[in-house]
DNA sequence: CATTTACATTTGTATATACAAATTTTGTAG
DNA sequence: CTACAAAATTTGTATATACAAATGTAAATG
């Protein structure tokens, strides 16, 4: 990926600005690829993320604030996001009996099955995106990301 | 930035997945900070980006497809984005006399003045975001980003 | 020169996201 | 027990983004 070529500039970009732009460009590319990988399943990245969190609960229901806490990209509207998953039959929703303010959300067997397929697609997409990077480089990259 | 802590998981995340998540988290953080920096000026990151492209034209007008080509994050609706800048008096818009399909967009003196202020705010935000990184690390980071 | 094809922009529509206000339920202080 | 504050979710609204179709203009073709 050549930054200057992509944004079609001949100017020398200051290192800090270039770094930020570079990162945004990479992020855009990754998002595009991931969105494409999930397209056959009709779910967004956020929805996929929520399904994974729910699976991680291992049978234990999660409420909306827990989901929101654990999401990679927080969005203000977990209610409507779960609506979508509910419509697809991937989750169940019920009022928590011990605290009726809370909503318990559980992944369904259908959701789990679909999620397994999505995992494969995402894993392939990840491999594709990171194909030029060695393990050492990945480690190095993660260390640098930690500095943000 | 500790990935596992932020998304509140105890599980070991595979290196590739972790890298992607890490990048998304950093991107979210940067976007938040940049959005905040631009808030006083009432422009979005995309609008700021367009203003910078227009300044780079040095008096030469740009048409919509040029803008779209050079934008860091392409969006399908440059028309409506320019509408916003027009409403703020930051740009002028006119039909190209030699080819009436094209629209010529120019940054106004008001736009240039405002842009100078935005530059300062963005530059500060960049410094803040990258404060833990040395020059060498920035170079190293850019090299790794090139592998995407 | 009429017709088709390509180009540049605009518009429509559906969905996504951000932010604030409203609703429902719970806990607590007097 | 009543009033009040806090918690958890929902709803409303404005704006952003993605994608497809429509519009207007120019160039190419026969």
mmCIF file of N, CA and C in Angstrom, chain A residues 7-69:
data_model
loop_
_atom_site.group_PDB
_atom_site.id
_atom_site.type_symbol
_atom_site.label_atom_id
_atom_site.label_comp_id
_atom_site.label_asym_id
_atom_site.label_seq_id
_atom_site.Cartn_x
_atom_site.Cartn_y
_atom_site.Cartn_z
ATOM 1 N N UNK A 7 -3.828 8.340 -2.325
ATOM 2 C CA UNK A 7 -4.548 9.613 -2.223
ATOM 3 C C UNK A 7 -4.077 10.601 -3.301
ATOM 4 N N UNK A 8 -3.273 10.116 -4.224
ATOM 5 C CA UNK A 8 -2.869 10.865 -5.414
ATOM 6 C C UNK A 8 -2.292 12.248 -5.097
ATOM 7 N N UNK A 9 -1.249 12.237 -4.290
ATOM 8 C CA UNK A 9 -0.576 13.501 -4.011
ATOM 9 C C UNK A 9 0.907 13.358 -4.304
ATOM 10 N N UNK A 10 1.518 14.470 -4.728
ATOM 11 C CA UNK A 10 2.965 14.431 -4.974
ATOM 12 C C UNK A 10 3.707 15.028 -3.780
ATOM 13 N N UNK A 11 2.935 15.675 -2.922
ATOM 14 C CA UNK A 11 3.551 16.357 -1.786
ATOM 15 C C UNK A 11 4.112 15.371 -0.780
ATOM 16 N N UNK A 12 5.124 15.840 -0.071
ATOM 17 C CA UNK A 12 5.675 15.054 1.031
ATOM 18 C C UNK A 12 4.766 15.286 2.241
ATOM 19 N N UNK A 13 4.228 14.216 2.786
ATOM 20 C CA UNK A 13 3.337 14.338 3.944
ATOM 21 C C UNK A 13 4.160 14.179 5.212
ATOM 22 N N UNK A 14 3.980 15.086 6.197
ATOM 23 C CA UNK A 14 4.719 14.950 7.459
ATOM 24 C C UNK A 14 4.497 13.572 8.071
ATOM 25 N N UNK A 15 5.527 13.038 8.718
ATOM 26 C CA UNK A 15 5.493 11.653 9.190
ATOM 27 C C UNK A 15 4.286 11.335 10.067
ATOM 28 N N UNK A 16 3.988 12.240 10.988
ATOM 29 C CA UNK A 16 2.854 11.960 11.877
ATOM 30 C C UNK A 16 1.545 11.909 11.099
ATOM 31 N N UNK A 17 1.316 12.914 10.255
ATOM 32 C CA UNK A 17 0.093 12.919 9.446
ATOM 33 C C UNK A 17 0.019 11.682 8.572
ATOM 34 N N UNK A 18 1.157 11.364 7.978
ATOM 35 C CA UNK A 18 1.199 10.193 7.092
ATOM 36 C C UNK A 18 0.817 8.924 7.838
ATOM 37 N N UNK A 19 1.276 8.821 9.060
ATOM 38 C CA UNK A 19 0.979 7.635 9.862
ATOM 39 C C UNK A 19 -0.529 7.500 10.095
ATOM 40 N N UNK A 20 -1.132 8.605 10.470
ATOM 41 C CA UNK A 20 -2.580 8.586 10.734
ATOM 42 C C UNK A 20 -3.346 8.232 9.458
ATOM 43 N N UNK A 21 -2.993 8.892 8.362
ATOM 44 C CA UNK A 21 -3.664 8.614 7.087
ATOM 45 C C UNK A 21 -3.476 7.154 6.688
ATOM 46 N N UNK A 22 -2.262 6.696 6.838
ATOM 47 C CA UNK A 22 -1.926 5.319 6.510
ATOM 48 C C UNK A 22 -2.831 4.340 7.268
ATOM 49 N N UNK A 23 -2.951 4.601 8.532
ATOM 50 C CA UNK A 23 -3.769 3.741 9.385
ATOM 51 C C UNK A 23 -5.231 3.781 8.946
ATOM 52 N N UNK A 24 -5.725 4.960 8.636
ATOM 53 C CA UNK A 24 -7.112 5.075 8.186
ATOM 54 C C UNK A 24 -7.323 4.301 6.894
ATOM 55 N N UNK A 25 -6.358 4.408 5.990
ATOM 56 C CA UNK A 25 -6.462 3.690 4.720
ATOM 57 C C UNK A 25 -6.501 2.179 4.941
ATOM 58 N N UNK A 26 -5.615 1.703 5.805
ATOM 59 C CA UNK A 26 -5.584 0.267 6.090
ATOM 60 C C UNK A 26 -6.909 -0.160 6.720
ATOM 61 N N UNK A 27 -7.381 0.649 7.630
ATOM 62 C CA UNK A 27 -8.648 0.332 8.284
ATOM 63 C C UNK A 27 -9.788 0.232 7.260
ATOM 64 N N UNK A 28 -9.823 1.172 6.350
ATOM 65 C CA UNK A 28 -10.862 1.153 5.317
ATOM 66 C C UNK A 28 -10.778 -0.135 4.510
ATOM 67 N N UNK A 29 -9.566 -0.494 4.127
ATOM 68 C CA UNK A 29 -9.379 -1.714 3.348
ATOM 69 C C UNK A 29 -9.868 -2.947 4.106
ATOM 70 N N UNK A 30 -9.463 -3.047 5.357
ATOM 71 C CA UNK A 30 -9.868 -4.198 6.168
ATOM 72 C C UNK A 30 -11.387 -4.254 6.310
ATOM 73 N N UNK A 31 -11.979 -3.110 6.603
ATOM 74 C CA UNK A 31 -13.432 -3.061 6.770
ATOM 75 C C UNK A 31 -14.131 -3.530 5.508
ATOM 76 N N UNK A 32 -13.629 -3.082 4.360
ATOM 77 C CA UNK A 32 -14.214 -3.505 3.080
ATOM 78 C C UNK A 32 -14.171 -5.024 2.927
ATOM 79 N N UNK A 33 -12.994 -5.592 3.176
ATOM 80 C CA UNK A 33 -12.812 -7.035 3.012
ATOM 81 C C UNK A 33 -13.682 -7.827 3.988
ATOM 82 N N UNK A 34 -13.737 -7.362 5.217
ATOM 83 C CA UNK A 34 -14.531 -8.063 6.235
ATOM 84 C C UNK A 34 -16.032 -7.966 5.912
ATOM 85 N N UNK A 35 -16.446 -6.797 5.477
ATOM 86 C CA UNK A 35 -17.857 -6.609 5.106
ATOM 87 C C UNK A 35 -18.237 -7.565 3.986
ATOM 88 N N UNK A 36 -17.336 -7.665 3.026
ATOM 89 C CA UNK A 36 -17.557 -8.573 1.899
ATOM 90 C C UNK A 36 -17.663 -10.021 2.373
ATOM 91 N N UNK A 37 -16.777 -10.392 3.298
ATOM 92 C CA UNK A 37 -16.769 -11.772 3.798
ATOM 93 C C UNK A 37 -18.069 -12.108 4.520
ATOM 94 N N UNK A 38 -18.652 -11.106 5.156
ATOM 95 C CA UNK A 38 -19.878 -11.365 5.935
ATOM 96 C C UNK A 38 -21.147 -11.215 5.099
ATOM 97 N N UNK A 39 -20.991 -10.625 3.920
ATOM 98 C CA UNK A 39 -22.158 -10.343 3.084
ATOM 99 C C UNK A 39 -23.060 -11.560 2.851
ATOM 100 N N UNK A 40 -22.486 -12.735 2.505
ATOM 101 C CA UNK A 40 -23.340 -13.901 2.259
ATOM 102 C C UNK A 40 -24.242 -14.253 3.441
ATOM 103 N N UNK A 41 -23.859 -13.826 4.639
ATOM 104 C CA UNK A 41 -24.626 -14.178 5.830
ATOM 105 C C UNK A 41 -25.613 -13.080 6.221
ATOM 106 N N UNK A 42 -25.538 -11.968 5.539
ATOM 107 C CA UNK A 42 -26.473 -10.872 5.811
ATOM 108 C C UNK A 42 -26.301 -10.226 7.176
ATOM 109 N N UNK A 43 -25.082 -10.302 7.721
ATOM 110 C CA UNK A 43 -24.847 -9.624 9.001
ATOM 111 C C UNK A 43 -23.740 -8.583 8.864
ATOM 112 N N UNK A 44 -23.822 -7.558 9.667
ATOM 113 C CA UNK A 44 -22.776 -6.532 9.682
ATOM 114 C C UNK A 44 -21.658 -6.985 10.617
ATOM 115 N N UNK A 45 -20.528 -6.268 10.576
ATOM 116 C CA UNK A 45 -19.418 -6.602 11.462
ATOM 117 C C UNK A 45 -19.820 -6.515 12.928
ATOM 118 N N UNK A 46 -20.626 -5.519 13.215
ATOM 119 C CA UNK A 46 -21.093 -5.342 14.588
ATOM 120 C C UNK A 46 -21.942 -6.523 15.031
ATOM 121 N N UNK A 47 -22.824 -6.963 14.122
ATOM 122 C CA UNK A 47 -23.692 -8.088 14.454
ATOM 123 C C UNK A 47 -22.857 -9.349 14.666
ATOM 124 N N UNK A 48 -21.871 -9.537 13.808
ATOM 125 C CA UNK A 48 -20.953 -10.676 13.955
ATOM 126 C C UNK A 48 -20.247 -10.618 15.304
ATOM 127 N N UNK A 49 -19.804 -9.436 15.642
ATOM 128 C CA UNK A 49 -19.117 -9.217 16.910
ATOM 129 C C UNK A 49 -20.009 -9.614 18.093
ATOM 130 N N UNK A 50 -21.262 -9.194 18.037
ATOM 131 C CA UNK A 50 -22.206 -9.518 19.111
ATOM 132 C C UNK A 50 -22.423 -11.027 19.199
ATOM 133 N N UNK A 51 -22.555 -11.674 18.060
ATOM 134 C CA UNK A 51 -22.736 -13.134 18.066
ATOM 135 C C UNK A 51 -21.544 -13.818 18.738
ATOM 136 N N UNK A 52 -20.351 -13.352 18.427
ATOM 137 C CA UNK A 52 -19.165 -13.952 19.037
ATOM 138 C C UNK A 52 -19.147 -13.750 20.558
ATOM 139 N N UNK A 53 -19.544 -12.553 20.968
ATOM 140 C CA UNK A 53 -19.590 -12.291 22.414
ATOM 141 C C UNK A 53 -20.595 -13.232 23.074
ATOM 142 N N UNK A 54 -21.742 -13.409 22.425
ATOM 143 C CA UNK A 54 -22.772 -14.272 22.995
ATOM 144 C C UNK A 54 -22.300 -15.716 23.088
ATOM 145 N N UNK A 55 -21.569 -16.170 22.071
ATOM 146 C CA UNK A 55 -21.034 -17.531 22.135
ATOM 147 C C UNK A 55 -20.046 -17.659 23.289
ATOM 148 N N UNK A 56 -19.254 -16.613 23.467
ATOM 149 C CA UNK A 56 -18.272 -16.590 24.551
ATOM 150 C C UNK A 56 -18.908 -16.704 25.933
ATOM 151 N N UNK A 57 -20.168 -16.395 26.015
ATOM 152 C CA UNK A 57 -20.886 -16.479 27.290
ATOM 153 C C UNK A 57 -21.172 -17.929 27.693
ATOM 154 N N UNK A 58 -21.044 -18.829 26.733
ATOM 155 C CA UNK A 58 -21.231 -20.262 26.969
ATOM 156 C C UNK A 58 -22.534 -20.589 27.687
ATOM 157 N N UNK A 59 -23.627 -20.207 27.099
ATOM 158 C CA UNK A 59 -24.919 -20.551 27.669
ATOM 159 C C UNK A 59 -25.471 -19.506 28.621
ATOM 160 N N UNK A 60 -24.545 -18.746 29.223
ATOM 161 C CA UNK A 60 -24.986 -17.691 30.139
ATOM 162 C C UNK A 60 -25.531 -16.530 29.313
ATOM 163 N N UNK A 61 -26.705 -16.004 29.656
ATOM 164 C CA UNK A 61 -27.216 -14.869 28.874
ATOM 165 C C UNK A 61 -26.427 -13.597 29.146
ATOM 166 N N UNK A 62 -26.429 -12.706 28.172
ATOM 167 C CA UNK A 62 -25.766 -11.408 28.344
ATOM 168 C C UNK A 62 -26.825 -10.316 28.264
ATOM 169 N N UNK A 63 -26.643 -9.258 29.000
ATOM 170 C CA UNK A 63 -27.575 -8.140 28.836
ATOM 171 C C UNK A 63 -26.947 -7.080 27.939
ATOM 172 N N UNK A 64 -27.728 -6.088 27.609
ATOM 173 C CA UNK A 64 -27.291 -5.113 26.612
ATOM 174 C C UNK A 64 -26.054 -4.336 27.029
ATOM 175 N N UNK A 65 -25.963 -3.994 28.298
ATOM 176 C CA UNK A 65 -24.796 -3.197 28.690
ATOM 177 C C UNK A 65 -23.525 -4.035 28.662
ATOM 178 N N UNK A 66 -23.647 -5.326 28.976
ATOM 179 C CA UNK A 66 -22.490 -6.215 28.849
ATOM 180 C C UNK A 66 -22.022 -6.275 27.398
ATOM 181 N N UNK A 67 -22.987 -6.452 26.499
ATOM 182 C CA UNK A 67 -22.645 -6.492 25.079
ATOM 183 C C UNK A 67 -21.926 -5.217 24.675
ATOM 184 N N UNK A 68 -22.496 -4.117 25.053
ATOM 185 C CA UNK A 68 -21.933 -2.829 24.660
ATOM 186 C C UNK A 68 -20.510 -2.657 25.186
ATOM 187 N N UNK A 69 -20.306 -3.111 26.417
ATOM 188 C CA UNK A 69 -18.988 -3.043 27.042
ATOM 189 C C UNK A 69 -17.943 -3.808 26.236
#
